[in-house]
Structure formats: structure tokens, C-alpha cells
PDB file of C-alpha atoms in Angstrom:
ATOM      1  CA  MET A  21       0.000   0.000   0.000  1.00 77.00           C
ATOM      2  CA  THR A  22       0.999   3.606  -0.448  1.00 86.00           C
ATOM      3  CA  GLU A  23       1.563   6.137   2.300  1.00 87.00           C
ATOM      4  CA  LEU A  24      -1.842   7.726   1.694  1.00 88.00           C
ATOM      5  CA  ALA A  25      -3.693   4.392   1.671  1.00 91.00           C
ATOM      6  CA  ASP A  26      -1.930   3.378   4.901  1.00 91.00           C
ATOM      7  CA  ALA A  27      -2.808   6.712   6.517  1.00 91.00           C
ATOM      8  CA  VAL A  28      -6.465   6.414   5.475  1.00 92.00           C
ATOM      9  CA  ALA A  29      -6.735   2.798   6.706  1.00 93.00           C
ATOM     10  CA  SER A  30      -5.128   3.725  10.042  1.00 91.00           C
ATOM     11  CA  ALA A  31      -7.319   6.786  10.518  1.00 91.00           C
ATOM     12  CA  LEU A  32     -10.473   4.796   9.720  1.00 92.00           C
ATOM     13  CA  LEU A  33      -9.536   2.244  12.380  1.00 91.00           C
ATOM     14  CA  GLU A  34      -8.864   5.099  14.806  1.00 90.00           C
ATOM     15  CA  ILE A  35     -12.368   6.538  14.309  1.00 89.00           C
ATOM     16  CA  GLY A  36     -14.165   3.228  14.811  1.00 87.00           C
ATOM     17  CA  TRP A  37     -14.442   1.498  11.424  1.00 86.00           C
ATOM     18  CA  THR A  38     -13.107  -1.921  10.508  1.00 86.00           C
ATOM     19  CA  VAL A  39     -11.208  -1.947   7.241  1.00 89.00           C
ATOM     20  CA  SER A  40     -10.692  -4.866   4.866  1.00 88.00           C
ATOM     21  CA  ALA A  41      -9.359  -4.979   1.322  1.00 84.00           C
ATOM     22  CA  SER A  42     -12.176  -5.025  -1.229  1.00 76.00           C
ATOM     23  CA  GLY A  43     -11.435  -6.981  -4.383  1.00 73.00           C
ATOM     24  CA  THR A  44      -8.787  -6.194  -6.937  1.00 79.00           C
ATOM     25  CA  ALA A  45      -8.336  -2.480  -7.506  1.00 85.00           C
ATOM     26  CA  PRO A  46      -6.928  -0.888 -10.656  1.00 87.00           C
ATOM     27  CA  PRO A  47      -3.331   0.371 -10.428  1.00 87.00           C
ATOM     28  CA  GLY A  48      -3.105   3.540  -8.361  1.00 89.00           C
ATOM     29  CA  GLU A  49      -6.270   2.773  -6.398  1.00 92.00           C
ATOM     30  CA  HIS A  50      -6.908   1.074  -3.066  1.00 92.00           C
ATOM     31  CA  HIS A  51     -10.415  -0.194  -2.206  1.00 93.00           C
ATOM     32  CA  PHE A  52     -11.497  -0.875   1.372  1.00 92.00           C
ATOM     33  CA  LEU A  53     -14.777  -2.344   2.591  1.00 90.00           C
ATOM     34  CA  LEU A  54     -15.785  -0.582   5.804  1.00 88.00           C
ATOM     35  CA  GLU A  55     -17.898  -1.666   8.724  1.00 82.00           C
ATOM     36  CA  MET A  56     -18.616   0.399  11.793  1.00 72.00           C
ATOM     37  CA  LEU A  57     -17.587  -1.281  15.025  1.00 60.00           C
ATOM     38  CA  ASP A  58     -20.749  -0.334  16.958  1.00 61.00           C
ATOM     39  CA  GLY A  59     -23.611  -0.886  14.550  1.00 61.00           C
ATOM     40  CA  GLY A  60     -23.355   1.434  11.580  1.00 60.00           C
ATOM     41  CA  PRO A  61     -25.370   1.684   8.404  1.00 62.00           C
ATOM     42  CA  GLY A  62     -27.313  -1.235   6.994  1.00 73.00           C
ATOM     43  CA  TRP A  63     -25.534  -1.055   3.632  1.00 82.00           C
ATOM     44  CA  PRO A  64     -21.973  -1.535   2.357  1.00 87.00           C
ATOM     45  CA  VAL A  65     -19.608   1.432   2.499  1.00 90.00           C
ATOM     46  CA  VAL A  66     -16.462   1.336   0.369  1.00 93.00           C
ATOM     47  CA  ALA A  67     -13.511   3.703   0.682  1.00 94.00           C
ATOM     48  CA  VAL A  68     -11.389   4.267  -2.412  1.00 95.00           C
ATOM     49  CA  VAL A  69      -8.009   5.969  -2.298  1.00 95.00           C
ATOM     50  CA  TYR A  70      -6.884   7.438  -5.624  1.00 95.00           C
ATOM     51  CA  ASP A  71      -3.127   7.815  -5.128  1.00 90.00           C
ATOM     52  CA  GLU A  72      -2.108  10.069  -8.013  1.00 90.00           C
ATOM     53  CA  ARG A  73      -4.978  12.514  -7.478  1.00 92.00           C
ATOM     54  CA  GLU A  74      -4.658  12.378  -3.667  1.00 91.00           C
ATOM     55  CA  VAL A  75      -8.410  11.843  -3.445  1.00 94.00           C
ATOM     56  CA  VAL A  76     -10.330   9.749  -0.938  1.00 95.00           C
ATOM     57  CA  ALA A  77     -13.879   8.761  -1.886  1.00 96.00           C
ATOM     58  CA  PHE A  78     -16.629   6.987   0.017  1.00 96.00           C
ATOM     59  CA  TYR A  79     -19.326   5.013  -1.748  1.00 94.00           C
ATOM     60  CA  SER A  80     -22.450   3.872   0.096  1.00 93.00           C
ATOM     61  CA  VAL A  81     -23.929   1.106  -2.045  1.00 91.00           C
ATOM     62  CA  LEU A  82     -27.719   1.092  -1.723  1.00 88.00           C
ATOM     63  CA  LEU A  83     -28.486  -1.473  -4.404  1.00 77.00           C
ATOM     64  CA  SER A  84     -26.168  -3.758  -6.273  1.00 75.00           C
ATOM     65  CA  THR A  85     -28.660  -4.071  -9.131  1.00 81.00           C
ATOM     66  CA  THR A  86     -31.955  -2.500 -10.179  1.00 87.00           C
ATOM     67  CA  ALA A  87     -34.464  -4.205 -12.451  1.00 87.00           C
ATOM     68  CA  GLU A  88     -34.162  -2.782 -15.939  1.00 90.00           C
ATOM     69  CA  GLU A  89     -37.786  -1.644 -16.049  1.00 92.00           C
ATOM     70  CA  LEU A  90     -37.258   0.484 -12.911  1.00 92.00           C
ATOM     71  CA  ARG A  91     -33.974   2.150 -13.912  1.00 93.00           C
ATOM     72  CA  GLY A  92     -35.666   5.158 -15.513  1.00 94.00           C
ATOM     73  CA  ASP A  93     -37.647   5.935 -12.358  1.00 95.00           C
ATOM     74  CA  VAL A  94     -34.582   5.298 -10.184  1.00 95.00           C
ATOM     75  CA  ALA A  95     -32.478   7.633 -12.357  1.00 94.00           C
ATOM     76  CA  THR A  96     -35.175  10.321 -12.113  1.00 96.00           C
ATOM     77  CA  TYR A  97     -35.290   9.938  -8.321  1.00 96.00           C
ATOM     78  CA  VAL A  98     -31.498  10.121  -8.033  1.00 95.00           C
ATOM     79  CA  THR A  99     -31.353  13.183 -10.298  1.00 96.00           C
ATOM     80  CA  ALA A 100     -33.958  14.944  -8.166  1.00 96.00           C
ATOM     81  CA  ALA A 101     -32.066  14.002  -5.001  1.00 96.00           C
ATOM     82  CA  ASN A 102     -28.815  15.383  -6.442  1.00 97.00           C
ATOM     83  CA  HIS A 103     -30.486  18.675  -7.304  1.00 94.00           C
ATOM     84  CA  GLY A 104     -30.565  19.746  -3.675  1.00 84.00           C
ATOM     85  CA  LEU A 105     -27.202  18.348  -2.581  1.00 92.00           C
ATOM     86  CA  LEU A 106     -24.307  20.743  -2.131  1.00 91.00           C
ATOM     87  CA  LEU A 107     -21.794  17.972  -1.473  1.00 92.00           C
ATOM     88  CA  GLY A 108     -21.621  14.468  -2.864  1.00 96.00           C
ATOM     89  CA  SER A 109     -23.901  12.832  -5.389  1.00 97.00           C
ATOM     90  CA  PHE A 110     -25.963   9.762  -6.008  1.00 96.00           C
ATOM     91  CA  GLU A 111     -24.958   7.650  -8.997  1.00 94.00           C
ATOM     92  CA  VAL A 112     -26.709   4.957 -10.992  1.00 92.00           C
ATOM     93  CA  ASP A 113     -24.637   2.529 -13.038  1.00 90.00           C
ATOM     94  CA  PRO A 114     -26.458   2.273 -16.382  1.00 87.00           C
ATOM     95  CA  ALA A 115     -25.127  -1.241 -16.977  1.00 87.00           C
ATOM     96  CA  ASP A 116     -26.665  -2.932 -13.940  1.00 88.00           C
ATOM     97  CA  GLY A 117     -28.558  -0.232 -12.053  1.00 89.00           C
ATOM     98  CA  GLU A 118     -26.268  -0.167  -9.018  1.00 90.00           C
ATOM     99  CA  VAL A 119     -27.201   2.851  -6.870  1.00 94.00           C
ATOM    100  CA  ARG A 120     -24.557   4.471  -4.700  1.00 94.00           C
ATOM    101  CA  MET A 121     -23.850   7.734  -2.882  1.00 95.00           C
ATOM    102  CA  LYS A 122     -20.384   9.205  -3.404  1.00 97.00           C
ATOM    103  CA  THR A 123     -18.574  11.790  -1.328  1.00 96.00           C
ATOM    104  CA  SER A 124     -14.920  12.660  -1.829  1.00 95.00           C
ATOM    105  CA  PHE A 125     -12.183  15.092  -0.867  1.00 93.00           C
ATOM    106  CA  ARG A 126      -8.575  15.914  -1.733  1.00 91.00           C
ATOM    107  CA  SER A 127      -6.406  14.591   1.071  1.00 87.00           C
ATOM    108  CA  GLY A 128      -3.604  17.076   0.443  1.00 79.00           C
ATOM    109  CA  ASN A 129      -5.856  19.926   1.587  1.00 66.00           C
ATOM    110  CA  VAL A 130      -6.690  18.376   4.954  1.00 65.00           C
ATOM    111  CA  ALA A 131      -5.038  19.319   8.241  1.00 72.00           C
ATOM    112  CA  ASP A 132      -6.461  16.386  10.236  1.00 87.00           C
ATOM    113  CA  LEU A 133      -7.223  13.256   8.196  1.00 88.00           C
ATOM    114  CA  ALA A 134      -9.221  11.501  10.942  1.00 90.00           C
ATOM    115  CA  ASP A 135     -11.480  14.554  11.395  1.00 91.00           C
ATOM    116  CA  GLU A 136     -12.116  14.824   7.658  1.00 91.00           C
ATOM    117  CA  LEU A 137     -12.828  11.093   7.320  1.00 93.00           C
ATOM    118  CA  THR A 138     -15.276  11.317  10.219  1.00 92.00           C
ATOM    119  CA  ALA A 139     -17.074  14.285   8.661  1.00 93.00           C
ATOM    120  CA  GLN A 140     -17.205  12.759   5.176  1.00 93.00           C
ATOM    121  CA  LEU A 141     -18.507   9.410   6.412  1.00 92.00           C
ATOM    122  CA  ALA A 142     -21.087  11.021   8.695  1.00 91.00           C
ATOM    123  CA  PHE A 143     -22.375  13.161   5.826  1.00 94.00           C
ATOM    124  CA  ASN A 144     -22.445  10.246   3.374  1.00 94.00           C
ATOM    125  CA  VAL A 145     -24.329   7.961   5.757  1.00 90.00           C
ATOM    126  CA  ALA A 146     -26.773  10.710   6.816  1.00 93.00           C
ATOM    127  CA  VAL A 147     -27.669  11.575   3.219  1.00 95.00           C
ATOM    128  CA  VAL A 148     -28.235   7.926   2.352  1.00 93.00           C
ATOM    129  CA  ALA A 149     -30.374   7.440   5.458  1.00 91.00           C
ATOM    130  CA  ALA A 150     -32.482  10.466   4.466  1.00 94.00           C
ATOM    131  CA  TYR A 151     -33.034   9.447   0.833  1.00 95.00           C
ATOM    132  CA  ALA A 152     -33.187   5.622   1.062  1.00 93.00           C
ATOM    133  CA  PRO A 153     -36.875   5.547   2.137  1.00 94.00           C
ATOM    134  CA  GLY A 154     -37.888   7.417  -1.014  1.00 95.00           C
ATOM    135  CA  LEU A 155     -35.834   5.097  -3.183  1.00 93.00           C
ATOM    136  CA  GLU A 156     -37.543   2.140  -1.507  1.00 91.00           C
ATOM    137  CA  GLN A 157     -40.950   3.697  -2.341  1.00 93.00           C
ATOM    138  CA  VAL A 158     -39.968   3.960  -6.017  1.00 94.00           C
ATOM    139  CA  LEU A 159     -38.672   0.386  -6.128  1.00 90.00           C
ATOM    140  CA  ALA A 160     -41.819  -0.967  -4.477  1.00 90.00           C
ATOM    141  CA  GLY A 161     -44.073   0.949  -6.868  1.00 90.00           C
ATOM    142  CA  GLU A 162     -45.580   2.854  -3.941  1.00 94.00           C
ATOM    143  CA  ALA A 163     -44.676   6.268  -5.379  1.00 96.00           C
ATOM    144  CA  GLY A 164     -43.298   7.841  -8.504  1.00 96.00           C
ATOM    145  CA  PRO A 165     -39.861   9.472  -8.315  1.00 97.00           C
ATOM    146  CA  HIS A 166     -41.165  13.018  -7.840  1.00 96.00           C
ATOM    147  CA  ASP A 167     -43.638  12.069  -5.106  1.00 97.00           C
ATOM    148  CA  ALA A 168     -40.967   9.990  -3.382  1.00 97.00           C
ATOM    149  CA  ILE A 169     -38.526  12.913  -3.365  1.00 97.00           C
ATOM    150  CA  GLN A 170     -41.212  15.170  -1.981  1.00 96.00           C
ATOM    151  CA  SER A 171     -41.899  12.687   0.816  1.00 96.00           C
ATOM    152  CA  VAL A 172     -38.281  12.685   2.008  1.00 96.00           C
ATOM    153  CA  GLU A 173     -37.529  16.376   1.486  1.00 93.00           C
ATOM    154  CA  ASP A 174     -40.639  17.774   3.201  1.00 85.00           C
TER     155      ASP A 174
END
């Protein structure tokens, strides 16, 4: 691992997350699957360290796949959710419908890595927790994307 990846892994352990390598990463990247030691979110969180760009990203994975017939509604919901976000963004993989929330920051601009990791993870998890119920409504056919957004943003 690189110095940055080591520092991120150590800081994540320090702030209460378990860290394990996650699959094979492309050159210049390090992927870590995270779990919170005392509970934590009910979905996978992956940290990715991009060495050359000195960027650390967190991905909360809400769904690993979405049925093809629902991807349009899911994309509309995610787009509406992103409209109000100042930081981070939801993403939908067009190939399989995976839905994830991404937050990231440049590590070179950070005075205290553990503090920044804590803030980024807390924000990521809070946004997912706020918007997941609306996504579940869309997937269950209980609401259209616009009504679902309205239900979580009101």
C-alpha cells in the first residue's frame, strides 16, 4: 500500500471502522470495505483511495442491481435528489442499475485526516439514510420518483 492508503486505513480504524481490502483495484487505487464497530449503516460502504490525485472517496452502495424496467424511475429519483445536494452525489450505473452515494475530498488539503474522514462518512451515511426511504418507495411501486422525493424532502 501507499503512504496515503496506509494513513487512510489507520485513521479509519482510529475513528471506529473496521477496514478490509475489497477486491482487486486498478493500479493507483486502493479499495477498502468498511464496517462500523458499533452498529453502523445497513448497507456496504467502500472507501477508495486514488493515489495520483490524492483523493479519498466513500461510496455507500444502496443497491447492487436495479431491475431494468425500474432504472428510468430510479435515475429520475437520483437526479432529483442530487439537485438539492451541495456535497456528494448519487450515482446509478447504467449497466446494472447499481445505486450508490459518493462523497470525496482531496487529502492534500486536509489538516487532520481523521477529522475529515469522520465528517465525510457522517455526511455520506446521513444523506443515504435520508433518501433511502424514497428510493424504496420507487422500487416498491408505492410512489413515482417526484412524489418519493417530496416525501423525504418535506
